[in-house]
CSV table of C-alpha atoms in Angstrom, one decimal:
chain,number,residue,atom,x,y,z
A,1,UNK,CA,-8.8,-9.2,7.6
A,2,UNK,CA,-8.9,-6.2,9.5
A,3,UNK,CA,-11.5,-3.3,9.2
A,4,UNK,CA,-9.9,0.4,9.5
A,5,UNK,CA,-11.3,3.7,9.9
A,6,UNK,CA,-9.4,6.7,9.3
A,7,UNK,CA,-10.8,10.3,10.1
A,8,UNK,CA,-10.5,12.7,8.4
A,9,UNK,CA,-11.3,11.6,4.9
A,10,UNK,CA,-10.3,15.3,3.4
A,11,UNK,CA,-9.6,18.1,4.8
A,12,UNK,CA,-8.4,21.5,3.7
A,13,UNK,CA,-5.8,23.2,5.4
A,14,UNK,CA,-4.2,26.5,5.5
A,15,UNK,CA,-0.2,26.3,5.8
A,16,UNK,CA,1.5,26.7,8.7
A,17,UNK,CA,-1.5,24.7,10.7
A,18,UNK,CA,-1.0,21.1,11.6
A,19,UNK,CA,-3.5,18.8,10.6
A,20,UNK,CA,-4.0,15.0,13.1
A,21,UNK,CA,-5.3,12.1,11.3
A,22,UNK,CA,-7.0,9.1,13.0
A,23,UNK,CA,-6.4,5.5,12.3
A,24,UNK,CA,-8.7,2.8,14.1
A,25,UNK,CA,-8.6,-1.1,13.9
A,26,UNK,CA,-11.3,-3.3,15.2
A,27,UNK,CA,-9.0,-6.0,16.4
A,28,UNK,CA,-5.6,-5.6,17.7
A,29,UNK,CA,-2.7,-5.6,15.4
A,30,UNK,CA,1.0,-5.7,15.6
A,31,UNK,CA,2.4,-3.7,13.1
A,32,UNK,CA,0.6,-0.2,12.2
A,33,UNK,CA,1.9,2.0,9.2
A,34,UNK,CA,1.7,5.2,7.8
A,35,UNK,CA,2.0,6.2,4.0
A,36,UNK,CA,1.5,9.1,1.7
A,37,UNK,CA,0.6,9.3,-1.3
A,38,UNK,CA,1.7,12.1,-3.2
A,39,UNK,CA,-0.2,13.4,-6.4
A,40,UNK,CA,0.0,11.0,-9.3
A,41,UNK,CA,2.5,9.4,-7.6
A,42,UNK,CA,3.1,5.8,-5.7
A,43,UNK,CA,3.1,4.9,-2.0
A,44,UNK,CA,5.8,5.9,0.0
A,45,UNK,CA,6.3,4.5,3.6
A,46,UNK,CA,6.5,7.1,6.2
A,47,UNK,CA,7.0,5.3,9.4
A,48,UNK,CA,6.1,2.2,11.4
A,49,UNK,CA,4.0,3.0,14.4
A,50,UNK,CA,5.4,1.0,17.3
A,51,UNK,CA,2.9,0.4,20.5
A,52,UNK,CA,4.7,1.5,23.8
A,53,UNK,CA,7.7,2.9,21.9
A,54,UNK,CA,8.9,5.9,19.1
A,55,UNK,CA,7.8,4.8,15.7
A,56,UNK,CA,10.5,3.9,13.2
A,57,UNK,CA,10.7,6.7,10.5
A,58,UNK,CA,12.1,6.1,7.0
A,59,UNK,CA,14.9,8.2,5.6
A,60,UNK,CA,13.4,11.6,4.6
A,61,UNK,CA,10.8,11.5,7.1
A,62,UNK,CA,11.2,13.5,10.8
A,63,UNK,CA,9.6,13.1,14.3
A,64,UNK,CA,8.7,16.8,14.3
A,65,UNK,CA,7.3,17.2,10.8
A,66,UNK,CA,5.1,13.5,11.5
A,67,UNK,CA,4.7,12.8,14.8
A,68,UNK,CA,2.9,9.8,15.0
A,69,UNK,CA,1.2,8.3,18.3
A,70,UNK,CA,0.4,4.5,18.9
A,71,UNK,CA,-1.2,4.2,22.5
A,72,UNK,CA,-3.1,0.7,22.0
A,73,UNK,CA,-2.7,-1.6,19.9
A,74,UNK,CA,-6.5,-0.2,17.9
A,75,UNK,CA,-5.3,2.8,17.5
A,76,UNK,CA,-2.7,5.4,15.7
A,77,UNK,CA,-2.6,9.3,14.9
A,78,UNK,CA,-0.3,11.0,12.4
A,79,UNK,CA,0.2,14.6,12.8
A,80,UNK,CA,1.5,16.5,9.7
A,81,UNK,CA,3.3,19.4,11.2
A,82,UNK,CA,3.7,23.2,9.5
A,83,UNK,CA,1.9,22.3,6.9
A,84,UNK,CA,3.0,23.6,3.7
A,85,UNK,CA,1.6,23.3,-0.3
A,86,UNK,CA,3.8,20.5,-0.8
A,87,UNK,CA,2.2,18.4,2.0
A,88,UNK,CA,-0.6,18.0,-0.1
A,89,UNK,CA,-0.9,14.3,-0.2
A,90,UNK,CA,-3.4,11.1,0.6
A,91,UNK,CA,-2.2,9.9,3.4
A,92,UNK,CA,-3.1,6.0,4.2
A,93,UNK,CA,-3.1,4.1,7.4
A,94,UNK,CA,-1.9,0.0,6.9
A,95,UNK,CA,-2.2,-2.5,9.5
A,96,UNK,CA,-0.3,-6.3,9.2
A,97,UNK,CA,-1.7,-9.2,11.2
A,98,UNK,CA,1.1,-11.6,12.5
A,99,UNK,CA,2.1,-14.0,10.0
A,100,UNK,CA,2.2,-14.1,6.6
A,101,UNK,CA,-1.0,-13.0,4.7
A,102,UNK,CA,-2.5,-9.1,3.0
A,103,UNK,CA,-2.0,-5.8,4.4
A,104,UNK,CA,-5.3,-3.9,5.1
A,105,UNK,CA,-5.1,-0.2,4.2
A,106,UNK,CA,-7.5,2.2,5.2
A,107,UNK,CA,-9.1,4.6,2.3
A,108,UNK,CA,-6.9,6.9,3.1
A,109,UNK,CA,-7.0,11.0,4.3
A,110,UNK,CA,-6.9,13.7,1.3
A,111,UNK,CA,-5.3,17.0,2.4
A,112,UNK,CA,-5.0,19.7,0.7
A,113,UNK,CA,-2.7,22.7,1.8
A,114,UNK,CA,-3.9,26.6,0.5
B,1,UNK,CA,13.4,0.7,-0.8
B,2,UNK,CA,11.0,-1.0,-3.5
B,3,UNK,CA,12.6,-4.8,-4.8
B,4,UNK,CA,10.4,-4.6,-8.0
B,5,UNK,CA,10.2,-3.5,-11.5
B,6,UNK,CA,7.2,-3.7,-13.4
B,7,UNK,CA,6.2,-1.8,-16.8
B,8,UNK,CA,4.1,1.6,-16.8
B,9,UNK,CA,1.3,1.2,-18.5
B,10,UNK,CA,-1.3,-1.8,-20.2
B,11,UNK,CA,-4.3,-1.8,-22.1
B,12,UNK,CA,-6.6,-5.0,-21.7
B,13,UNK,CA,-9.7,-5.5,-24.0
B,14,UNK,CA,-12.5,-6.1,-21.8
B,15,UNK,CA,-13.4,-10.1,-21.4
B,16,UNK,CA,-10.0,-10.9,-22.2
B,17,UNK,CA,-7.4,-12.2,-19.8
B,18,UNK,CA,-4.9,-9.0,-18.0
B,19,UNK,CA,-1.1,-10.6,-17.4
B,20,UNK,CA,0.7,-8.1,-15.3
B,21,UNK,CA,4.4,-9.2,-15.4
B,22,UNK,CA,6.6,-8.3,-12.5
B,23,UNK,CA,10.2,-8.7,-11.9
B,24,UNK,CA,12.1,-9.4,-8.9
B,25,UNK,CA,15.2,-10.6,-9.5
B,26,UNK,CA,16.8,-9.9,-5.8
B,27,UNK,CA,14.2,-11.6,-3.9
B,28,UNK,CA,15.5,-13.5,-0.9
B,29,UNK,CA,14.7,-17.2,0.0
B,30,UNK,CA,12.0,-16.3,2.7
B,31,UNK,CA,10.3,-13.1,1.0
B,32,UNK,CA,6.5,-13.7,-0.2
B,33,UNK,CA,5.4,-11.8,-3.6
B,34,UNK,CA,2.6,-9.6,-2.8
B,35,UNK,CA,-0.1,-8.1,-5.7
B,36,UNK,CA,-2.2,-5.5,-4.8
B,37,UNK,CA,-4.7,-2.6,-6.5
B,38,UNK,CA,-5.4,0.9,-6.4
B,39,UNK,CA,-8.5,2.2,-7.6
B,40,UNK,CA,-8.7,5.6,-8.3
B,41,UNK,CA,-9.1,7.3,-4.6
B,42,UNK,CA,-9.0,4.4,-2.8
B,43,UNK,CA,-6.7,2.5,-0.5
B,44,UNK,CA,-4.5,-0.2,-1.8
B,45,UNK,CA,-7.0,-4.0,-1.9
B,46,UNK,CA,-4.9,-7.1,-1.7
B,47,UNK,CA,-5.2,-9.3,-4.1
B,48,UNK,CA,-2.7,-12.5,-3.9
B,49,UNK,CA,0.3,-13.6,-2.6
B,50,UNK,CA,2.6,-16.8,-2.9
B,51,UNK,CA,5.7,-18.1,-2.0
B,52,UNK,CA,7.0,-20.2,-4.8
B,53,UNK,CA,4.0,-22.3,-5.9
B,54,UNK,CA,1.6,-20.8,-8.3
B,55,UNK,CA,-1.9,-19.6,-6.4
B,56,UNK,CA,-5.3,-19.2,-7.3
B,57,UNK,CA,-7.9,-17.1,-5.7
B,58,UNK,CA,-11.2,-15.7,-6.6
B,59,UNK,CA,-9.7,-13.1,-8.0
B,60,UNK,CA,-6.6,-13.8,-9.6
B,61,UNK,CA,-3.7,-16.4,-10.6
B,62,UNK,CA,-0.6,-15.5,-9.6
B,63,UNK,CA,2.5,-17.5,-11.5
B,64,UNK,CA,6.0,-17.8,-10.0
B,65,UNK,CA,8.5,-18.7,-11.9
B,66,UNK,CA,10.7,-21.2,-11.3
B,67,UNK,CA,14.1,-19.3,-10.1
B,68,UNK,CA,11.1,-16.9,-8.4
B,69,UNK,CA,13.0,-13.7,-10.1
B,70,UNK,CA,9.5,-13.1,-11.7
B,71,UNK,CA,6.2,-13.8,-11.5
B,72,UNK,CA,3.0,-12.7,-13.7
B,73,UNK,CA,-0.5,-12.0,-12.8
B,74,UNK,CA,-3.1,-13.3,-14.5
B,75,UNK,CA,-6.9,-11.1,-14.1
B,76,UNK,CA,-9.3,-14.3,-16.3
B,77,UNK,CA,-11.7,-12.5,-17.6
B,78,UNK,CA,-11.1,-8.9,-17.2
B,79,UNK,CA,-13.7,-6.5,-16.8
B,80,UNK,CA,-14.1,-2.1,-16.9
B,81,UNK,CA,-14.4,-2.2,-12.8
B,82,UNK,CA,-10.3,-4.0,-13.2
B,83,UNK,CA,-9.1,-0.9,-14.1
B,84,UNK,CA,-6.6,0.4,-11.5
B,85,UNK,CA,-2.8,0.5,-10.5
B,86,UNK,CA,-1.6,-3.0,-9.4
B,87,UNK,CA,1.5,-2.8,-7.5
B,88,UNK,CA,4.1,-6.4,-7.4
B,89,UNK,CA,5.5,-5.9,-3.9
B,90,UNK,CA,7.9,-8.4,-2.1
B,91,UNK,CA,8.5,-8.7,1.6
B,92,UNK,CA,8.9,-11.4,4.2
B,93,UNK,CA,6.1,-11.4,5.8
B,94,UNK,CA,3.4,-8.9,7.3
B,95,UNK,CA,6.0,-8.2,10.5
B,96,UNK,CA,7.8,-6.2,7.5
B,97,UNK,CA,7.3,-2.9,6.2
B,98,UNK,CA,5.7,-2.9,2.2
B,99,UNK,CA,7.8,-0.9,0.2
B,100,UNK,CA,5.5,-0.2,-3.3
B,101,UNK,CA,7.3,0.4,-6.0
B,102,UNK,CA,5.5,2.2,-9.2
B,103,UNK,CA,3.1,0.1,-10.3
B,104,UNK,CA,1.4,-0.8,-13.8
B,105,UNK,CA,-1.4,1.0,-14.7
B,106,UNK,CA,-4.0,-1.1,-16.2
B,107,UNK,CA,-6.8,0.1,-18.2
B,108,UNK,CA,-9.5,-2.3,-19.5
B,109,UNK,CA,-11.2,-1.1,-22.7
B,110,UNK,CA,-14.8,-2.0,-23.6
């Protein structure tokens, strides 16, 4: 399986900033995905991060509140944009490997918005 | 949107076998069932999957049931470091997105 490491692991952040969060692989992957996790809660699927093209949002998430970069196929940033309280969330990076087998998820990024 | 229903909340007494039921009555011909666990502040570990045949692992069992609108998984010998939230997900393959649903929360009691 694949090894991620996502940067930040927390963070603290005052509202109206924007926060980017790091997710690199150590081998290349096809499918890259971002989650958050809010408080107490399950994870919910943010968007699919798409090498060479737009990543695929789900319904209730935005381009401009998460833009979300894939350049290579090693590496993926998710910006949380205008950052408000209610942005306070882990959010987790997920890579697939072709074929059917386990996700990997990285240990995720905890933000806290003051 | 999640395919899965699975109860809240169960206690397991420590050395005892954990069965986590999970239903998934709308699950298509080609989608795998997936079991995976959250430990408190940590990312989601894999910890099975199968088709239709029952699987074993270092870990865990996993049973499918027949008609594959459920399956159950089975922790042998349960142990304190089991407690976590284990989420029953289904999806075709890895080229799909996961979609968790909410997960039971197992706690193992000494």
């Amino acid at each position: 399986s694949a090894v991620i490491s996502q940067k930040p692991s927390r963070d603290i952040c005052q509202r109206g900033t924007s926060l980017t969060i790091q997710c690199q692989v150590d081998s290349q992957v096809t499918m890259m995905f971002w989650y958050r996790q809010q408080p107490g809660q399950s994870l919910t699927l943010i968007a699919t991060a798409n090498q060479g093209s737009e990543a695929t949002y789900e319904s209730g998430f935005v381009i401009d509140k998460f833009p979300i970069s894939r350049p290579n196929l090693t590496f993926s940033t998710l910006t949380v944009s205008n950052m408000s309280p209610e942005d306070s969330s882990i959010y987790l990076c997920s890579v697939g490997l072709a074929g059917p087998g386990g996700y990997t998820f990285g240990s995720g990024t905890r933000l806290t918005v003051v | 949107d999640a395919k899965t229903t699975q109860p809240t909340s169960m206690d397991c007494a420590e050395g005892r076998a954990a069965n986590l039921p999970c239903n998934h009555s709308t699950i298509s011909g080609n989608e795998y069932v997936y079991w995976y666990r959250q430990i408190h502040s940590q990312g989601p570990q894999y910890i099975i999957h199968g088709l239709k045949n029952n699987e074993t692992n270092e870990m865990a069992s996993l049973i499918i049931t027949e008609d594959r609108k459920s399956s159950t998984l089975i922790l042998p010998h349960a142990t304190l470091r089991d407690t976590a939230v284990y989420y029953c997900i289904v999806s075709s393959n890895t080229g799909n997105q996961f979609y968790f649903g909410t997960g039971t929360s197992l706690t193992v009691i000494p």
